[in-house]
Tab-separated table of C-alpha atoms and ligand atoms in Angstrom:
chain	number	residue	atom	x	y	z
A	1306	UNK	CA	139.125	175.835	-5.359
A	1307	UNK	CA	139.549	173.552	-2.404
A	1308	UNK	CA	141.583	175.785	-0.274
A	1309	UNK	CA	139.486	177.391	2.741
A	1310	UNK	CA	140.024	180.457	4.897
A	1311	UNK	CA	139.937	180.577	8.462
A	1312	UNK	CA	139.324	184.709	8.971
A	1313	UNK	CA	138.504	186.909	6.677
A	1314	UNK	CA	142.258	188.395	5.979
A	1315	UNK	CA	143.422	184.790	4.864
A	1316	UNK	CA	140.184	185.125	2.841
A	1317	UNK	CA	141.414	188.209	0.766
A	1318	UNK	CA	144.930	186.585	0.891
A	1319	UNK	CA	143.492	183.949	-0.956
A	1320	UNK	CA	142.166	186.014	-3.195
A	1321	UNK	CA	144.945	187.552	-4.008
A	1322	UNK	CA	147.259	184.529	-4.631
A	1323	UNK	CA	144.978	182.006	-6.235
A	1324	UNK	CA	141.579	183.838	-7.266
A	1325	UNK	CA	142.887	186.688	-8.925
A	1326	UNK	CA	145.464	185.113	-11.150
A	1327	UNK	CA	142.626	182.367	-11.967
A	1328	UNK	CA	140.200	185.217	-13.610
A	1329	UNK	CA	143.181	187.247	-14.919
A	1330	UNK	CA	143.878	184.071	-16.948
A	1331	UNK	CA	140.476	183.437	-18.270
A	1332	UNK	CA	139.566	187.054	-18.803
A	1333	UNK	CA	142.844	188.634	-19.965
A	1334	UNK	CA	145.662	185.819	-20.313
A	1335	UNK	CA	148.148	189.007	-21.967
A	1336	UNK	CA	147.333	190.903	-18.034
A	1337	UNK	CA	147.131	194.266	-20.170
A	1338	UNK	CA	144.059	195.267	-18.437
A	1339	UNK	CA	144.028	193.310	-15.476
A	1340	UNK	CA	147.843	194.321	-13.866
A	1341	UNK	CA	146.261	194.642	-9.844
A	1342	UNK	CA	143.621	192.373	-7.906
A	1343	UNK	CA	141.126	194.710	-7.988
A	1344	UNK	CA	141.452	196.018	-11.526
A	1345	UNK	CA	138.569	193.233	-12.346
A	1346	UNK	CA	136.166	195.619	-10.890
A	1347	UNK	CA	134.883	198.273	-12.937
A	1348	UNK	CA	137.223	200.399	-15.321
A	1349	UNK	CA	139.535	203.212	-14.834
A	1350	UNK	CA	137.442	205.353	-16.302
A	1351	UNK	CA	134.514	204.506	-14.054
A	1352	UNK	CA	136.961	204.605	-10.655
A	1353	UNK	CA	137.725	208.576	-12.207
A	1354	UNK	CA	134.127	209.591	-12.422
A	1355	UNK	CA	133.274	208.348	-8.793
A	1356	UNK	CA	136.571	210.034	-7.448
A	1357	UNK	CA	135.475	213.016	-8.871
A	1358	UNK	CA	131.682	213.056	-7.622
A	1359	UNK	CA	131.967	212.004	-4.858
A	1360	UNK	CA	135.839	212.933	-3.189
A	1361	UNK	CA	136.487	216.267	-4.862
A	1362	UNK	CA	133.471	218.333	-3.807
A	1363	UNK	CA	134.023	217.441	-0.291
A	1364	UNK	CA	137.519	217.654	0.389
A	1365	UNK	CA	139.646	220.677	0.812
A	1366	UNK	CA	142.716	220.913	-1.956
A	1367	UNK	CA	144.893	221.194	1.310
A	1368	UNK	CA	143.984	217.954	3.090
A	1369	UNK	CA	146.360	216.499	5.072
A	1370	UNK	CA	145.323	213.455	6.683
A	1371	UNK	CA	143.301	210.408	5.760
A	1372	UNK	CA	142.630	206.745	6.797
A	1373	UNK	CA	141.588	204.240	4.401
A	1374	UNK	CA	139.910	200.912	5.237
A	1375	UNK	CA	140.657	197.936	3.076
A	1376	UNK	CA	142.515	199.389	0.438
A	1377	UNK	CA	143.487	196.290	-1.593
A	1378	UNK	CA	145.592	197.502	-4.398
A	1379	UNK	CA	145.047	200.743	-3.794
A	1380	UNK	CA	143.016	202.186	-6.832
A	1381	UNK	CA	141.444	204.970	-4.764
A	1382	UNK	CA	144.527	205.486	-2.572
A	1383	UNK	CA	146.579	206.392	-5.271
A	1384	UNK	CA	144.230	209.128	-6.364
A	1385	UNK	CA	143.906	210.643	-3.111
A	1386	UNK	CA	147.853	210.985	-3.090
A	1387	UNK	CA	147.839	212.171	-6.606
A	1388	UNK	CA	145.414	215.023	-5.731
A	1389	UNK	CA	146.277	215.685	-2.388
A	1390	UNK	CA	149.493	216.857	-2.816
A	1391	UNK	CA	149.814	217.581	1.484
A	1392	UNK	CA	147.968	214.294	2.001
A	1393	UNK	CA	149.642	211.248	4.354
A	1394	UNK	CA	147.565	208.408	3.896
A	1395	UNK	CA	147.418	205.315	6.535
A	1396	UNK	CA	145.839	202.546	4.895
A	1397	UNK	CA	144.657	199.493	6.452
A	1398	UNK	CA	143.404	196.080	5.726
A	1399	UNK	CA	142.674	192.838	7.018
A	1400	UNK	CA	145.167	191.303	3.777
A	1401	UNK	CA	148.632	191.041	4.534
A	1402	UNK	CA	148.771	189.732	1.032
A	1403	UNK	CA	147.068	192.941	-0.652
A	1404	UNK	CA	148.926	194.964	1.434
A	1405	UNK	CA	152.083	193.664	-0.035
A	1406	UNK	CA	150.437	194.328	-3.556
A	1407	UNK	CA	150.118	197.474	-2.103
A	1408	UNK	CA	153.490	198.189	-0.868
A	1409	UNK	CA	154.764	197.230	-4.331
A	1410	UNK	CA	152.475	199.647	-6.444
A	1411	UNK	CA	152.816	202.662	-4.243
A	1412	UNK	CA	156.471	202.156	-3.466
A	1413	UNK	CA	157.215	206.011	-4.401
A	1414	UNK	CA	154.796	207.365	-1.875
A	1415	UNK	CA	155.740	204.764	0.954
A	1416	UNK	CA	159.232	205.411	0.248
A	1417	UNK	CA	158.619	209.356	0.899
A	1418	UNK	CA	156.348	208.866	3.977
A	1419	UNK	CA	152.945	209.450	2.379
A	1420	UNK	CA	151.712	206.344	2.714
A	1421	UNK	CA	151.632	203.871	5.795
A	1422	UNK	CA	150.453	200.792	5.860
A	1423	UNK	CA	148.686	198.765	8.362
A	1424	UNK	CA	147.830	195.069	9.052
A	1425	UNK	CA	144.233	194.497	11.181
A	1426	UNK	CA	143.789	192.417	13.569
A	1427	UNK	CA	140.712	190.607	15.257
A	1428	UNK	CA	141.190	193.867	17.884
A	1429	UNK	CA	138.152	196.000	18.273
A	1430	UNK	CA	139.950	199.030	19.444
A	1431	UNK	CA	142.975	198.770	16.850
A	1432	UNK	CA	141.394	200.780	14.329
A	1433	UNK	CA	140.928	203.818	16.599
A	1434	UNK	CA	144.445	203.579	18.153
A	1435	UNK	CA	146.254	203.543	14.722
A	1436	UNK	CA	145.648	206.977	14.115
A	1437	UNK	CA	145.708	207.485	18.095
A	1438	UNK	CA	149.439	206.078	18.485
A	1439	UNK	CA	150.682	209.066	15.779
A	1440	UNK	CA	148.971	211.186	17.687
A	1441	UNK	CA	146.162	212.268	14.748
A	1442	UNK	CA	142.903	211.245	17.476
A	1443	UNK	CA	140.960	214.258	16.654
A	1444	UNK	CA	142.613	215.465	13.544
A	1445	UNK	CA	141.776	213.371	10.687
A	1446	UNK	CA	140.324	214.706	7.873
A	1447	UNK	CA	139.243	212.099	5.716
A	1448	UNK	CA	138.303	208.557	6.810
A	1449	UNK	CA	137.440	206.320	2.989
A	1450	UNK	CA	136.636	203.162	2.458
A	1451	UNK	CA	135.342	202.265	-1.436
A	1452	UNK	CA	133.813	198.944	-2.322
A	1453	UNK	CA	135.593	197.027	0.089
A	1454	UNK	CA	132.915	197.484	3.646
A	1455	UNK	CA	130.250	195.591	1.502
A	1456	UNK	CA	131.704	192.234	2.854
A	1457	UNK	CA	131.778	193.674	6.426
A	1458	UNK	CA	129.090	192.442	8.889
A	1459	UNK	CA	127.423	195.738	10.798
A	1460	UNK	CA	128.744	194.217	14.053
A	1461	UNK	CA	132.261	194.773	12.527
A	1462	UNK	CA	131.814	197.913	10.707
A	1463	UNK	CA	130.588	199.674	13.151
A	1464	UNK	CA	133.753	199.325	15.333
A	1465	UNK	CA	135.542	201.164	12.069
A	1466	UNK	CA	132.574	203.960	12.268
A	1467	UNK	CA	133.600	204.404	16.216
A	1468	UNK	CA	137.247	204.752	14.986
A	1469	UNK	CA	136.834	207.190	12.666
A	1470	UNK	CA	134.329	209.417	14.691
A	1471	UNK	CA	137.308	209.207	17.075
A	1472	UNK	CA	140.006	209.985	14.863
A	1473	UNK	CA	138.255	212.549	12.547
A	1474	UNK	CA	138.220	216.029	13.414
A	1475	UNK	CA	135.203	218.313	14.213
A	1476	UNK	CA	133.917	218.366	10.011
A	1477	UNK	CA	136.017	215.943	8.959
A	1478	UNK	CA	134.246	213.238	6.410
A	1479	UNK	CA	134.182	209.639	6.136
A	1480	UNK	CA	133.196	208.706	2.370
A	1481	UNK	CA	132.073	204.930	2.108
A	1482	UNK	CA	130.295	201.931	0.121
A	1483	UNK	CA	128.160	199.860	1.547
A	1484	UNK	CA	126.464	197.139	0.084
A	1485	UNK	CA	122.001	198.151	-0.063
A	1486	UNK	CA	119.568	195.663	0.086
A	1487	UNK	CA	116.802	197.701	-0.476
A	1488	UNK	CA	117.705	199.077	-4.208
A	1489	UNK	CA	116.603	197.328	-6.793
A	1490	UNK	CA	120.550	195.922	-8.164
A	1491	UNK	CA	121.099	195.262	-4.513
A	1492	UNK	CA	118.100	193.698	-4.045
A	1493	UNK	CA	118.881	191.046	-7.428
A	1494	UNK	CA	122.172	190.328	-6.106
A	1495	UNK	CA	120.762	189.216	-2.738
A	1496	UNK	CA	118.778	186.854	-4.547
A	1497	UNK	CA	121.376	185.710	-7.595
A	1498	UNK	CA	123.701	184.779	-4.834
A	1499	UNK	CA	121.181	182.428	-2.397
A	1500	UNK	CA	122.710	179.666	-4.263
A	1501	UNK	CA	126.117	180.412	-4.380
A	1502	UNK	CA	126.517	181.111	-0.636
A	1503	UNK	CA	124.376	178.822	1.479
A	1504	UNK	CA	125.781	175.643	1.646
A	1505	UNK	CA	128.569	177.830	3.089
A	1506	UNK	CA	126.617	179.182	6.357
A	1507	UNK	CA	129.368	179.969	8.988
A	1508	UNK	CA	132.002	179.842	6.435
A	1509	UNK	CA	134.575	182.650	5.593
A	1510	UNK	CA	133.638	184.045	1.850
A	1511	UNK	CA	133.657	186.918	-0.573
A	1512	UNK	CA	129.878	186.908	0.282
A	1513	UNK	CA	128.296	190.570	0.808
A	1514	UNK	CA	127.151	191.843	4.022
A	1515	UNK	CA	123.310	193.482	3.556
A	1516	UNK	CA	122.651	197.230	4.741
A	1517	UNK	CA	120.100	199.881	4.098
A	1518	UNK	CA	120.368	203.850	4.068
A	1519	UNK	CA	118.139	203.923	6.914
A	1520	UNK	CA	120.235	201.781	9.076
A	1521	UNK	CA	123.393	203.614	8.054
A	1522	UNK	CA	121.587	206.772	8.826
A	1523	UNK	CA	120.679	206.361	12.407
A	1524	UNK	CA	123.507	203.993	13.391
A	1525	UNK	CA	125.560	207.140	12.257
A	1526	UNK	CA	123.691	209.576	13.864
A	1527	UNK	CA	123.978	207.766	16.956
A	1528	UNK	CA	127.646	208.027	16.288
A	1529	UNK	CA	127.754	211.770	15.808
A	1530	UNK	CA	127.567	212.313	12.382
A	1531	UNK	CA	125.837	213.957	9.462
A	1532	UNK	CA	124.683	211.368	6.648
A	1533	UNK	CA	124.273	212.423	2.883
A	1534	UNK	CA	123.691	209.790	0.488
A	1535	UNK	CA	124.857	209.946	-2.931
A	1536	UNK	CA	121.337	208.973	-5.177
A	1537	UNK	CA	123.634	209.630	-8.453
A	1538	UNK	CA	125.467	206.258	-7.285
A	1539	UNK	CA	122.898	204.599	-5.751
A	1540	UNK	CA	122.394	200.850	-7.301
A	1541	UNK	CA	123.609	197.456	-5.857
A	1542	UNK	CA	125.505	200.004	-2.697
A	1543	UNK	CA	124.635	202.964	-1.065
A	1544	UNK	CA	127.290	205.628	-0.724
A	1545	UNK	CA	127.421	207.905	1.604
A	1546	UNK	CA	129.292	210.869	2.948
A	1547	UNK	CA	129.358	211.656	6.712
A	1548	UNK	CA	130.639	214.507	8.429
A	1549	UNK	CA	131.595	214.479	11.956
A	1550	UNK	CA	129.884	216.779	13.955
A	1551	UNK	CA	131.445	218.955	16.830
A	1552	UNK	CA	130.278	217.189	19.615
A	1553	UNK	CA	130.450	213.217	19.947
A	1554	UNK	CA	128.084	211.105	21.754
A	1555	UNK	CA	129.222	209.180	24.358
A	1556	UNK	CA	127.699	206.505	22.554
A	1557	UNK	CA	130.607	206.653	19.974
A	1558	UNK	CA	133.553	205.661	22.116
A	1559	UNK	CA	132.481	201.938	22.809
A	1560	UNK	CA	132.351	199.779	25.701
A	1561	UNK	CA	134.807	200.776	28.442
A	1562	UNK	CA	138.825	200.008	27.759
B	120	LIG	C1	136.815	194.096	-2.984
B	120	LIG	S1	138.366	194.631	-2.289
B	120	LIG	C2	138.322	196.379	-2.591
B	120	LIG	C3	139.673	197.016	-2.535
B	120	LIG	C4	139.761	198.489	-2.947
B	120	LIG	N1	139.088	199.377	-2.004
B	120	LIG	C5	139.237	198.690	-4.347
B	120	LIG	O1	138.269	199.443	-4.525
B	120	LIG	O2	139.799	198.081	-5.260
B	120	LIG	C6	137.998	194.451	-0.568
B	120	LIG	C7	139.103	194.924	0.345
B	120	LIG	O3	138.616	194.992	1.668
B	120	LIG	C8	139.507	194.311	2.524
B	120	LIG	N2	138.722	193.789	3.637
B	120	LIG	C9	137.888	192.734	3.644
B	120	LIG	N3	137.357	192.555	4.847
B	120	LIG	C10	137.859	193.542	5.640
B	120	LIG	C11	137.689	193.901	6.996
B	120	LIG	N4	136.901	193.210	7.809
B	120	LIG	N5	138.380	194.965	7.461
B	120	LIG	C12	139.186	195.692	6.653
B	120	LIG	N6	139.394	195.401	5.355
B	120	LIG	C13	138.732	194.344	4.857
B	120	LIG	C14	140.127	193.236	1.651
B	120	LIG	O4	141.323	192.714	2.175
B	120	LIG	C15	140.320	194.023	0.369
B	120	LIG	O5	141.483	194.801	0.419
């Protein structure tokens, strides 16, 4: 692989153009398991069970808006349409090329207004406006991002976790992955992968961003929300569900616009 990525979107683009079909030729040359970028992680079956401990208990069957972050092919966005009958989804990712997978894959639900689909930009503030600009600031009921905020640096992530206490109504929830240091799967991985990402210091790669519950936990509460972790999925991330409570710090809006 000589090509190189100058932000982390081309990154992902690159993944999805020349990584992807790489491992979908070594691992599955007839592409009957591997159709999506994405579909290399995990099994369907494993995607279900997490879907169903951790989405289903907290959200109500009537939920009508939700914002996903980095949805690449969309594995959990086409279950939240699927059960969420009232749901409109705006999904949004750094990728313009897995957004295109995206488009493609979901084409029904695009095509009937369900689904949205957004391109981010290096723009602090863009995450909180894109619900703002349809007029949902304060209305949202489910903020998600699965497996893809483990390659997100806190001093990024947290601009997403001032979006969505902006966006998210009064008991709304934002269900998330985030890569944990501290367990003991995490904790391997942090070591495996010393010598597969140092020589590239400063570079952009797939590499994983470290985080902790207890960091999560007061950076959120500082935020105005209510953590719960998930210890039935705790191993190499922490998952989490937070619910936004009434009142937000002023703490959560950012630096002034
Ligand atoms: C490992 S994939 C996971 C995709 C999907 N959630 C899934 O479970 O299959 C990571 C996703 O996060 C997106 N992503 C990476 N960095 C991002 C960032 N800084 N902001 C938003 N999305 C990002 C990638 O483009 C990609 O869609």
């Amino acid at each position: 692989m000589t090509e190189r990525a100058d932000s982390y979107g081309d990154y992902w683009d690159l993944y999805v153009r020349s990584i992807f079909p790489q491992i979908r030729a070594e691992r599955d040359p007839a592409a009957e398991r591997l159709l999506w970028p994405g579909d290399e992680w995990g099994t369907p079956d494993i995607w279900s069970k997490i879907f169903e401990m951790v989405f289903v208990p907290e959200l109500d069957p009537g939920l009508a808006r939700a914002v996903e972050i980095g949805p690449g092919a969309g594995k959990y966005t086409a279950m939240v349409l699927e059960r969420y009958p009232l749901a409109t989804v705006l999904a949004a990712d750094v990728s313009a090329a897995y957004l295109a997978v995206l488009a493609d894959r979901l084409a029904p639900a695009v095509a009937a207004g369900r689904l949205a689909l957004i391109r981010l930009e290096p723009d602090w503030d863009q995450f909180r406006r894109i619900a703002a600009e349809r007029g949902w600031e304060g209305t949202v009921d489910l903020v998600f991002s699965i497996d893809a905020m483990v390659h997100v640096d806190l001093q990024f992530l947290v601009a997403y976790w001032m979006g969505a206490a902006a966006m998210l109504r009064p008991g709304g929830k934002m269900i998330m992955s985030v890569a944990d240091a501290t367990s003991p799967h995490g904790f391997d991985k942090l070591i495996a992968d010393v010598p597969t990402y140092f020589a590239a210091q400063g570079k952009i790669t797939s590499k994983f961003e470290w985080l902790c519950p207890p960091m999560v936990a007061h950076v959120l509460d500082r935020l105005g929300f209510d953590v719960r972790f998930v210890p039935k999925l705790a191993g190499r991330d922490c998952w989490f569900v937070a619910t936004r409570r009434a009142v937000t710090p002023a703490s959560a809006t950012g630096p002034a616009r």
